[in-house]
mmCIF file of C-alpha atoms in Angstrom:
data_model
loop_
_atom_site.group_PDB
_atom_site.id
_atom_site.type_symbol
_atom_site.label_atom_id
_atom_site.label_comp_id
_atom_site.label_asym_id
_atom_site.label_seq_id
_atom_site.Cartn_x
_atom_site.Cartn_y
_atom_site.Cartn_z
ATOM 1 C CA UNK A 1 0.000 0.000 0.000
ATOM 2 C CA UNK A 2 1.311 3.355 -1.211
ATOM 3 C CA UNK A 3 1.466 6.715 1.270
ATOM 4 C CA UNK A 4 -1.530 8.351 1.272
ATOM 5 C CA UNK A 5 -1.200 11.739 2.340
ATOM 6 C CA UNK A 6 -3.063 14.550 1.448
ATOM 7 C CA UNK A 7 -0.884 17.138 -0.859
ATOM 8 C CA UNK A 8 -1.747 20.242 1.543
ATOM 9 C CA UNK A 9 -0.285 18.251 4.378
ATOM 10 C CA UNK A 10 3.146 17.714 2.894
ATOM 11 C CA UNK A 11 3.772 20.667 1.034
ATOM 12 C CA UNK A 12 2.828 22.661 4.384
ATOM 13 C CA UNK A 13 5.078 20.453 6.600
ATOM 14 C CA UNK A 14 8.124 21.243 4.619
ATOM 15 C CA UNK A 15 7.202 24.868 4.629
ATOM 16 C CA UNK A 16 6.773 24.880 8.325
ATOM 17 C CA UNK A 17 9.805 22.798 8.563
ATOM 18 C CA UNK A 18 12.349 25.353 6.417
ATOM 19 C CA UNK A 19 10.907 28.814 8.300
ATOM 20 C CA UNK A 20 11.582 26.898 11.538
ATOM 21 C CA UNK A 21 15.155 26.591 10.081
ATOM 22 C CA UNK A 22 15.773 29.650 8.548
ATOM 23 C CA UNK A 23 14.724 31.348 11.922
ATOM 24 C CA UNK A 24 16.999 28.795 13.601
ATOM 25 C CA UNK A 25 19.903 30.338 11.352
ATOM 26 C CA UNK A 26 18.718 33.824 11.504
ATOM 27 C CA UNK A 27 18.733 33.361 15.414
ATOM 28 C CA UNK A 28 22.135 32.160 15.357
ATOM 29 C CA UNK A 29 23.413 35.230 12.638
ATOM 30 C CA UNK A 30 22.049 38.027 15.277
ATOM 31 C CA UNK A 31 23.300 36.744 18.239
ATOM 32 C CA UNK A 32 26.368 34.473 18.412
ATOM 33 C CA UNK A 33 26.324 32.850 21.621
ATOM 34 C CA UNK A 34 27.176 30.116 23.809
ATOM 35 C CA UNK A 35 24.079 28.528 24.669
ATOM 36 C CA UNK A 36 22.843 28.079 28.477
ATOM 37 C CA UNK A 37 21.809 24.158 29.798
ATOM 38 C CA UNK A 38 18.490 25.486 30.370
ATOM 39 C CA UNK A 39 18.085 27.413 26.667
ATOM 40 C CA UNK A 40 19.798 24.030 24.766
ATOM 41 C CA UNK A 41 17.827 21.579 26.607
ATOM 42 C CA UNK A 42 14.459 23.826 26.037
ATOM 43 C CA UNK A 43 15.443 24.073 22.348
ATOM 44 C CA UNK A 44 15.968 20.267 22.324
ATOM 45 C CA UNK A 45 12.504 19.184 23.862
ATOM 46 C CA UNK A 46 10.919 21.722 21.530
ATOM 47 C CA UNK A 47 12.373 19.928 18.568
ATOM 48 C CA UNK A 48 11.430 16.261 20.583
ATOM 49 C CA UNK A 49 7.857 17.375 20.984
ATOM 50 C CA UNK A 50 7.303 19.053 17.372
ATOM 51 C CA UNK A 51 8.630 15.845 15.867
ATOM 52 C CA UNK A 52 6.032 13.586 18.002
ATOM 53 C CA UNK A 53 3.569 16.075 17.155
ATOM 54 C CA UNK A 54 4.074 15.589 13.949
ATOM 55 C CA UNK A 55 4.112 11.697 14.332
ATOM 56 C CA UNK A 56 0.748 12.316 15.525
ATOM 57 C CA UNK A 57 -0.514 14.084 12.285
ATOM 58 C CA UNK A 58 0.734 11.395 10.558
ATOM 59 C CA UNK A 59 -0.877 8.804 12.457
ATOM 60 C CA UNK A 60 -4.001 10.289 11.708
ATOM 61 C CA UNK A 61 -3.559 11.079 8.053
ATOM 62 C CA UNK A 62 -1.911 8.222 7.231
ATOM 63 C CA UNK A 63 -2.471 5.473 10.023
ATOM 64 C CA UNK A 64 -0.289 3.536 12.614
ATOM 65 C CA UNK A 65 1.975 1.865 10.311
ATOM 66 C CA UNK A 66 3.482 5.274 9.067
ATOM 67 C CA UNK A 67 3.553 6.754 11.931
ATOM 68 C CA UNK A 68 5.614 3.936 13.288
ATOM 69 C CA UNK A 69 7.402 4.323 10.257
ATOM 70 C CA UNK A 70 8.282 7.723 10.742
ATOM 71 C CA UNK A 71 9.297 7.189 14.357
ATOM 72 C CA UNK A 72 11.441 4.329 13.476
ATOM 73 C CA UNK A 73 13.147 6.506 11.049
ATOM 74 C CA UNK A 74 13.312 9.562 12.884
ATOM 75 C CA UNK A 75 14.912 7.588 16.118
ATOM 76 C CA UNK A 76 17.489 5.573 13.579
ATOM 77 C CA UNK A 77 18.945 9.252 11.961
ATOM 78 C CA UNK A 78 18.588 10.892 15.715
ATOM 79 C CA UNK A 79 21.168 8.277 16.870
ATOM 80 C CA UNK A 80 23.123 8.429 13.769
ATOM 81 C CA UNK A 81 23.184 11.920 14.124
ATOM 82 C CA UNK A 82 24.865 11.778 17.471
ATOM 83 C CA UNK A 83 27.348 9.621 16.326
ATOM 84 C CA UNK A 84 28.022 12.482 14.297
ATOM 85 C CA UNK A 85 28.536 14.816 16.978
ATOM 86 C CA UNK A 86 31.750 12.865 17.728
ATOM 87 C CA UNK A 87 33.125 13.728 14.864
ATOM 88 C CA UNK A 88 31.925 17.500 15.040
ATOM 89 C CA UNK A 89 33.791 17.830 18.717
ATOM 90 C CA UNK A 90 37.224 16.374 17.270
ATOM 91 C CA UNK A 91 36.704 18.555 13.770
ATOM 92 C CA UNK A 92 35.972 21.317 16.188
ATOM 93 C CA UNK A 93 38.795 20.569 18.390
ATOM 94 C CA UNK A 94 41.342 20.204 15.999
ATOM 95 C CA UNK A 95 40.618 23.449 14.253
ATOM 96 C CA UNK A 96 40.287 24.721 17.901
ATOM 97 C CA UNK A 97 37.100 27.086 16.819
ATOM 98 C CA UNK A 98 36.368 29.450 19.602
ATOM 99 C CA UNK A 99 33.343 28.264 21.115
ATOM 100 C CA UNK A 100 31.112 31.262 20.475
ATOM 101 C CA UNK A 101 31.000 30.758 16.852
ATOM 102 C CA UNK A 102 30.832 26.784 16.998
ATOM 103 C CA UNK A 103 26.758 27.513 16.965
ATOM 104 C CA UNK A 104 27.494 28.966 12.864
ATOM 105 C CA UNK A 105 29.495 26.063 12.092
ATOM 106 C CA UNK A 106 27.144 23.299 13.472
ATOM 107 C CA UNK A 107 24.294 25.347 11.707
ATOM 108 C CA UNK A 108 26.316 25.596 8.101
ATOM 109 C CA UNK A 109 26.863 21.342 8.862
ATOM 110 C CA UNK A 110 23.283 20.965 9.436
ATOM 111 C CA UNK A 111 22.569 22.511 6.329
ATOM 112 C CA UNK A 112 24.854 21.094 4.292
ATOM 113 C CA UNK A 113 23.687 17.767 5.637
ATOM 114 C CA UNK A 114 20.192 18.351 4.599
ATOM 115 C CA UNK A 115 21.580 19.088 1.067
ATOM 116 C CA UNK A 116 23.771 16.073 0.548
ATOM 117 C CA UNK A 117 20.897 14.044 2.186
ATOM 118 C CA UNK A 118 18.238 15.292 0.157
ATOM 119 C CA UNK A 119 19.802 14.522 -3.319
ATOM 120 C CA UNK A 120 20.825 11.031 -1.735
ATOM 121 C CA UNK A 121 16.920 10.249 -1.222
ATOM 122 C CA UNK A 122 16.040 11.149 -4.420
ATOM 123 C CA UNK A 123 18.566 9.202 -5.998
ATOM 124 C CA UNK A 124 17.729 6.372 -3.299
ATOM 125 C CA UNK A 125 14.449 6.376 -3.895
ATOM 126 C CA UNK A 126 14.321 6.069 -7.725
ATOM 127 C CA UNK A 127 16.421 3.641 -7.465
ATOM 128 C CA UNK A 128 14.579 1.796 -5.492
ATOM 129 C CA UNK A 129 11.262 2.149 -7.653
ATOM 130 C CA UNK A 130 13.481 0.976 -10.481
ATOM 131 C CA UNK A 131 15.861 -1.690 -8.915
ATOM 132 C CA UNK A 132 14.356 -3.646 -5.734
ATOM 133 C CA UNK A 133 17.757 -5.999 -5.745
ATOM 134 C CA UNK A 134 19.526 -2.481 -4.670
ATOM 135 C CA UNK A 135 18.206 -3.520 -1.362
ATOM 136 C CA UNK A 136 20.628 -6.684 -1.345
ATOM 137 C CA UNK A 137 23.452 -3.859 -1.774
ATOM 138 C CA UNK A 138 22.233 -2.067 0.881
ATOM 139 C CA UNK A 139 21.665 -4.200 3.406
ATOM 140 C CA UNK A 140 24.925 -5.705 2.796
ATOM 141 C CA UNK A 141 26.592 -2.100 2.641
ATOM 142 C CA UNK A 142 24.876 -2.060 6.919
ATOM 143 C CA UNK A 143 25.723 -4.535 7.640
ATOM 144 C CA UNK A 144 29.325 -3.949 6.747
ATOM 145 C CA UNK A 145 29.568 -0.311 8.317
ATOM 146 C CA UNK A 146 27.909 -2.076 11.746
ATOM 147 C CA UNK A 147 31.219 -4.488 11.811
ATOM 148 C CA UNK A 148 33.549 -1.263 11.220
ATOM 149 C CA UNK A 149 31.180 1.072 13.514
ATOM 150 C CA UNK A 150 31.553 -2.374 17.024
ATOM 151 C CA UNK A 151 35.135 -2.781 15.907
ATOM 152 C CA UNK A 152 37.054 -0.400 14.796
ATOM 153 C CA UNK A 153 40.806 -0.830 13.689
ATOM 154 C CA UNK A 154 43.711 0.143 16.125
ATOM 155 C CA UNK A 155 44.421 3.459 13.851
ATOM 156 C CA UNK A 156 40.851 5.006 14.085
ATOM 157 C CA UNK A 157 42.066 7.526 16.272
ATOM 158 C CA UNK A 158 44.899 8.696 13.584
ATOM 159 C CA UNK A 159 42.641 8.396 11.020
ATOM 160 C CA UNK A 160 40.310 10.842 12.907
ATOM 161 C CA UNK A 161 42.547 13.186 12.928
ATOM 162 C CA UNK A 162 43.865 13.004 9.382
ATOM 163 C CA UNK A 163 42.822 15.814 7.212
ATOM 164 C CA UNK A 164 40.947 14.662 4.023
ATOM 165 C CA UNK A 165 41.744 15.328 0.500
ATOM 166 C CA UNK A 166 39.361 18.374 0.230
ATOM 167 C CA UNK A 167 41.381 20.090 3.426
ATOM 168 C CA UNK A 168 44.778 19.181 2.269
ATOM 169 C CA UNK A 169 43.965 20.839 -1.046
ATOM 170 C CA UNK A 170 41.943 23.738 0.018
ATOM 171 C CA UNK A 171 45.825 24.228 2.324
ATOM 172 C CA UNK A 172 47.990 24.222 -0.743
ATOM 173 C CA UNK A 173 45.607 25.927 -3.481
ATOM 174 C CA UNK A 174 43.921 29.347 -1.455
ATOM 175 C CA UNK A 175 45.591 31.632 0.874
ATOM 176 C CA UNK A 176 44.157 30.739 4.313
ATOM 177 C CA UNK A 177 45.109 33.506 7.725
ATOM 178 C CA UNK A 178 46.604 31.963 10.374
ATOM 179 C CA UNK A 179 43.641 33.548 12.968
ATOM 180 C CA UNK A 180 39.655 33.304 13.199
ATOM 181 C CA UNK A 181 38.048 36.389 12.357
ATOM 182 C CA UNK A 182 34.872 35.891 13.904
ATOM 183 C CA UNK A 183 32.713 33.312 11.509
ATOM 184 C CA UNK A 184 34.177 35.132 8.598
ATOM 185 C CA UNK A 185 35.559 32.690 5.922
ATOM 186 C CA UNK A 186 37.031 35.895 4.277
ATOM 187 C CA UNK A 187 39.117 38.323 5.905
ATOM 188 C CA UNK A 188 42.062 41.126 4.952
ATOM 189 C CA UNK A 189 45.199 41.007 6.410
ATOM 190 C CA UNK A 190 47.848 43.796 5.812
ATOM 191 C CA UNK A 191 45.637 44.662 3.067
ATOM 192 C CA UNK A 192 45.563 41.169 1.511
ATOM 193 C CA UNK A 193 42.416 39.246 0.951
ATOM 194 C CA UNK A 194 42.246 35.512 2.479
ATOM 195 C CA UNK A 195 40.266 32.952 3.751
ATOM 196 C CA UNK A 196 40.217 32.135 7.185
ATOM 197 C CA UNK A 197 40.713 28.921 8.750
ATOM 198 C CA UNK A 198 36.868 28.583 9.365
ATOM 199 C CA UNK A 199 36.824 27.496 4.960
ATOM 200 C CA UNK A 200 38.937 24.551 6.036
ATOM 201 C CA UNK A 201 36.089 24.092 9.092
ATOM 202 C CA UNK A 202 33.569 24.213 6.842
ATOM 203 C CA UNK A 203 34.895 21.980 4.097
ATOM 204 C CA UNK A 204 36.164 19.039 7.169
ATOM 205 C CA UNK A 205 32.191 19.048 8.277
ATOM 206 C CA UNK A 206 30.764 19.033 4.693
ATOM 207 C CA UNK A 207 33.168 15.507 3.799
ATOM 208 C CA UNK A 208 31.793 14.202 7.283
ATOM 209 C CA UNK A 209 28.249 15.160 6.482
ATOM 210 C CA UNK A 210 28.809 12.800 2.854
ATOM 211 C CA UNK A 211 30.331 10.289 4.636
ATOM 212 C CA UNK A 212 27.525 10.044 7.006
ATOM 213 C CA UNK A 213 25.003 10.185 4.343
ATOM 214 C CA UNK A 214 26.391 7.166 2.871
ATOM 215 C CA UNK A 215 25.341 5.526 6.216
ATOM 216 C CA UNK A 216 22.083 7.169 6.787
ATOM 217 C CA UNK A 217 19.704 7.156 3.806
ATOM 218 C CA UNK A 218 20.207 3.306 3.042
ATOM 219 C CA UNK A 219 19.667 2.524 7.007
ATOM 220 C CA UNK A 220 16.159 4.998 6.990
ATOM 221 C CA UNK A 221 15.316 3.251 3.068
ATOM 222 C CA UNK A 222 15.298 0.064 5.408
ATOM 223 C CA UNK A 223 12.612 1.305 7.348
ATOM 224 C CA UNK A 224 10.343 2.808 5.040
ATOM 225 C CA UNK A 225 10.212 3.414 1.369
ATOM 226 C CA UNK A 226 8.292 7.066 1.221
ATOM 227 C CA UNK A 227 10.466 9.416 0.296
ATOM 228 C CA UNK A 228 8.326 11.807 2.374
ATOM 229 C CA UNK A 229 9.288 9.712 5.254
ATOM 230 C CA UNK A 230 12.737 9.489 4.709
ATOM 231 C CA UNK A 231 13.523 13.430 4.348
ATOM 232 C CA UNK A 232 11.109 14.667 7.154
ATOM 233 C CA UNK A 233 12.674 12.007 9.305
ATOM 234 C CA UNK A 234 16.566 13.452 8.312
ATOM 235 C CA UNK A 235 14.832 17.301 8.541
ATOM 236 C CA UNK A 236 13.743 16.654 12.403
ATOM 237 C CA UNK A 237 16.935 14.213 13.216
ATOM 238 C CA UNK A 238 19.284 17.307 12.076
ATOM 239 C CA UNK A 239 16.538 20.229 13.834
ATOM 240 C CA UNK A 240 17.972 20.922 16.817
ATOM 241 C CA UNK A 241 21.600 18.893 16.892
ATOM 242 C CA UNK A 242 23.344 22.026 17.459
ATOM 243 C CA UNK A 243 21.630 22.450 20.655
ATOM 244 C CA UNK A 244 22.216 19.337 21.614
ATOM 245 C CA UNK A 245 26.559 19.566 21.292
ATOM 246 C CA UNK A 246 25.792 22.453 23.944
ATOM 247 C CA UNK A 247 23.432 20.217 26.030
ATOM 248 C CA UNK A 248 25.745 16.629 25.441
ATOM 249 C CA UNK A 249 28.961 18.734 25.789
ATOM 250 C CA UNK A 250 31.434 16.293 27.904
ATOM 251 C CA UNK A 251 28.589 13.883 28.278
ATOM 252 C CA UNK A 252 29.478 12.742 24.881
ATOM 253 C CA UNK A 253 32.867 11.412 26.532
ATOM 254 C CA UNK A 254 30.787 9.446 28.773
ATOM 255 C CA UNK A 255 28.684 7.767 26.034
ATOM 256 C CA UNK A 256 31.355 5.414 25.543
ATOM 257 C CA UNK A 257 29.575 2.586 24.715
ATOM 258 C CA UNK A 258 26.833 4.413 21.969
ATOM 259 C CA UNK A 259 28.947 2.958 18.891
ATOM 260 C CA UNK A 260 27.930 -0.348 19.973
ATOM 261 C CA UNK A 261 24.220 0.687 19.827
ATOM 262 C CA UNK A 262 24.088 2.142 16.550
ATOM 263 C CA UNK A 263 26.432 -1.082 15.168
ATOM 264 C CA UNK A 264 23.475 -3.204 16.632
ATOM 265 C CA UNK A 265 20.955 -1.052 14.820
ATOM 266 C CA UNK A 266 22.799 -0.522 11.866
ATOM 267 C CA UNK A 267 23.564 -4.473 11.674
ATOM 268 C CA UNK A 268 19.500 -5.391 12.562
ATOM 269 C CA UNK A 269 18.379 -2.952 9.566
ATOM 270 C CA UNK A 270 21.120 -4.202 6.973
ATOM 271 C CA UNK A 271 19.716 -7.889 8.125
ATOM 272 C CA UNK A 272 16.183 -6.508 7.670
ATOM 273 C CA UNK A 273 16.803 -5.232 3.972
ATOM 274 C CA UNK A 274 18.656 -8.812 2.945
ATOM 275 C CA UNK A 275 15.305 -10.465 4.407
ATOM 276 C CA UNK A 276 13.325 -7.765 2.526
ATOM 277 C CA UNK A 277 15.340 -8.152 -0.841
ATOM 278 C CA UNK A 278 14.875 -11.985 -0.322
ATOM 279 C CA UNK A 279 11.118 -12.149 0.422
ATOM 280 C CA UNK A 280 10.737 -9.586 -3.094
ATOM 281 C CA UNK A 281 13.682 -11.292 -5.223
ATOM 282 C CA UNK A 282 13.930 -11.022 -9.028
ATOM 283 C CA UNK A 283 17.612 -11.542 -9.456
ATOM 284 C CA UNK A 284 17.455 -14.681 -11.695
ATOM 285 C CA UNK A 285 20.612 -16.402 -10.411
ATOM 286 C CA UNK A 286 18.501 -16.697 -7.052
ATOM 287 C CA UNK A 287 15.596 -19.039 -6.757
ATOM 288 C CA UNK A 288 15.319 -18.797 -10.226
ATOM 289 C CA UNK A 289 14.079 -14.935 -10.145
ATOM 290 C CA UNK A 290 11.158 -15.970 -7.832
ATOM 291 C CA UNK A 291 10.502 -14.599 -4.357
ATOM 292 C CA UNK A 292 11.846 -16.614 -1.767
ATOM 293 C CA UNK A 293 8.316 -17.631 0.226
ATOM 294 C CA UNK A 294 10.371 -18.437 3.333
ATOM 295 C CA UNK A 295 12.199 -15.029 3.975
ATOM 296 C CA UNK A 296 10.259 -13.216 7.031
ATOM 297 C CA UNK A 297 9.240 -9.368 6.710
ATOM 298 C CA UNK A 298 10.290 -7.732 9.746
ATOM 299 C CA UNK A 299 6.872 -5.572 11.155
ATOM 300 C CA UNK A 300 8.251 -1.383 11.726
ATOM 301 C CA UNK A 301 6.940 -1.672 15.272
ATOM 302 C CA UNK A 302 9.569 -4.512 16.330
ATOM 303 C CA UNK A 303 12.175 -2.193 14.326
ATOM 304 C CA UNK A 304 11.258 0.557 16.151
ATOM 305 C CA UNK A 305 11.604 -1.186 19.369
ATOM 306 C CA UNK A 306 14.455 -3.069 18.636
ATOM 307 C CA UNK A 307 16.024 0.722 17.860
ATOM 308 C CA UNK A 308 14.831 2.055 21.421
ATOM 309 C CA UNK A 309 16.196 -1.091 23.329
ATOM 310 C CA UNK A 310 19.625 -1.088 21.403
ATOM 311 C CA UNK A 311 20.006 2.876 22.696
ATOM 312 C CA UNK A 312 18.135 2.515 25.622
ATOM 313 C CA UNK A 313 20.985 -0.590 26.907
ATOM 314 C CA UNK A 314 23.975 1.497 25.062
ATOM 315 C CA UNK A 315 23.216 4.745 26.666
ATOM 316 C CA UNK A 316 22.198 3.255 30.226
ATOM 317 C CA UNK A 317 25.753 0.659 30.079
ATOM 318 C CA UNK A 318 27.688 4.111 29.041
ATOM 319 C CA UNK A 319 26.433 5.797 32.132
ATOM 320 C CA UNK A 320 27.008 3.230 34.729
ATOM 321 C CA UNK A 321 30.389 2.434 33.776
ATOM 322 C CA UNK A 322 31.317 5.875 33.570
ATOM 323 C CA UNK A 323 30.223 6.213 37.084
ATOM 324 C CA UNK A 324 31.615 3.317 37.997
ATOM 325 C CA UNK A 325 34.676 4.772 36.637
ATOM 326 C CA UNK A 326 34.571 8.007 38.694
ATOM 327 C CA UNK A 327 33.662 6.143 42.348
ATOM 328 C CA UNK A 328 37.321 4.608 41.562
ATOM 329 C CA UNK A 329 39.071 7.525 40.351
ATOM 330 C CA UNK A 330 37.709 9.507 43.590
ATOM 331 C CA UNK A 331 38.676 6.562 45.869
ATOM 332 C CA UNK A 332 41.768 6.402 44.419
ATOM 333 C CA UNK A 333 42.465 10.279 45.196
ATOM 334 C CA UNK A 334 41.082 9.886 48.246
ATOM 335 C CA UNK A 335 43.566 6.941 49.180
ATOM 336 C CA UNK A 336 46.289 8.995 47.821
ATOM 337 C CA UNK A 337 45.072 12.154 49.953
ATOM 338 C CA UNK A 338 45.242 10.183 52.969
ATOM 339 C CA UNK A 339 48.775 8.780 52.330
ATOM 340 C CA UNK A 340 50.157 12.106 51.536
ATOM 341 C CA UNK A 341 48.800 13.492 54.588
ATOM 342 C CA UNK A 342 50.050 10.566 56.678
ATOM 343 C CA UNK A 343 53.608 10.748 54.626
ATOM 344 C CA UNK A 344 53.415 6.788 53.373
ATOM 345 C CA UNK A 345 53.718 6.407 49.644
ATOM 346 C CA UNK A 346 51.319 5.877 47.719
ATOM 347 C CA UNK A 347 49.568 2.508 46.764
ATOM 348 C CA UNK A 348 51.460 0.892 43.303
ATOM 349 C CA UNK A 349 49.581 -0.595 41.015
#
């Protein structure tokens, strides 16, 4: 059964949906500012609640099952999305951009996501119309990036901090200042035009906002198959993800066990679209080009709560080992106080 949703409803939502980001911007392009606890986690529940609002419309224009769909979705590129704020904190911390004008370059990244991600679902989704065995590819593709997401190799951290092609070029080809000049990307020194270092910011987030794509849009596409779906899902995933670096801030640290999550969900919804591709095959060197009758179709509502159990047990094993982790650290100084103060040397391990 095809979406049915009434034309008003989506050409309004993405309507509503770019004023709310344009304000967002023009917000940010007024007042530069380091945002409060209380303001980022006020701007983050707004964003929560508008997307479960809108889950709501849907439910009653379209019914349960995209509603669920959208949900599913919208929790899979939310998670995604703050795997990507990993990557935004080194990129940020490597460039070391002051932290007043980090709110501009998260914004410009969100943007540029939307962009990339947008062409990738309409490329994804004719595609799909056109060539169901793509899902084989894709799920495979998941499953894949799950194994690299759980295990990563011994030189992630190196490779992190590796500038890509684009950077390393941008360096060599264009005159780049030495010093921020606010957000500028242009500035004049001693009379000389240049580009600031905040170009070479800009271009580091925009190859990590492909690279993510890549990830993303076949991982949603294994949810749903409404294009609709898939970009309002990204649109409300992104909406607000600046706020939350602010609210997150050196919580992310803590959240040391979140790549395991998202490996687990990626590795589920890659599994999901090899099932999928099976139970719709017509790739002739498999069962002959017929379906394969066997091959289960996993329902959206155990996806979606096989996506909120997966971050639910990441995010909850994060925080008590990280507690666990500071009850040591503090008996440890305390043990260490006391021997100091007592003039015995400390404990070896």
């Amino acid at each position: 059964m095809d979406l049915q949703l009434p034309l008003w409803f989506e050409i309004s939502s993405l309507v509503g949906l770019t004023l709310i980001l344009l304000a967002d911007l023009l917000i940010i392009l007024r007042r530069p500012h380091i945002p409060s606890t209380r303001e980022s986690s006020l701007w983050v529940a707004f964003y929560v609640l508008l997307a479960l609002v809108f889950a709501g419309l849907m439910w009653l224009f379209a019914g349960g099952e995209y509603a669920g769909q959208f949900v599913a979705g919208w929790l899979t590129e939310y998670s995604l999305s703050i795997d990507n704020l990993f990557v935004f904190v080194l990129i940020m911390t490597q460039f070391a951009v002051p932290r007043r004008y980090q709110q501009e370059v998260l914004m410009v990244g969100i943007i540029i996501a939307l962009i990339l991600r947008g062409a990738f679902i309409l490329v994804g989704a004719t595609v799909i119309e056109n060539f169901s065995p793509i899902f084989y590819l894709f799920g495979a593709f998941l499953v894949w990036t799950a194994i690299r997401q759980a295990f990563p190799g011994g030189d992630q951290d190196s490779d992190t901090n590796n500038e890509s092609l684009i950077v390393r070029t941008l360096r060599r080809t264009i005159d780049i200042s030495d010093h921020y000049d606010g957000a500028k990307v242009r500035t004049v020194v001693d009379g000389k035009k240049m580009f600031t270092p905040m170009i070479i910011v800009f271009a580091a987030i925009g190859v990590t906002d492909l690279l993510f794509a890549f990830d993303s849009i076949p991982a949603i596409f294994g949810i749903t198959q409404s294009a609709f779906i898939v970009f309002t899902a990204n649109i409300f995933a992104l909406m607000g993800l600046r706020q939350l670096y602010f609210l997150l801030g050196d919580l992310l640290d803590r959240l040391r066990y979140l790549h395991y999550g998202i490996a687990f969900i990626l590795a589920f919804i890659g599994v999901k679209l090899v099932l999928h591709a099976m139970h719709v095959n017509e790739l002739p060197f498999i069962n002959g080009g017929e379906p394969i009758a066997w091959a289960p179709e996993i329902s959206t509502w155990m996806s979606l709560a096989v996506i909120v159990l997966s971050m639910a047990v990441a995010t909850g094993a994060s925080l008590i080992a990280s507690a666990r982790d500071k009850r040591a650290s503090t008996a440890t100084d305390a043990a260490a106080a006391v021997a100091e103060e007592k003039g015995m040397p400390p404990a070896v391990e």
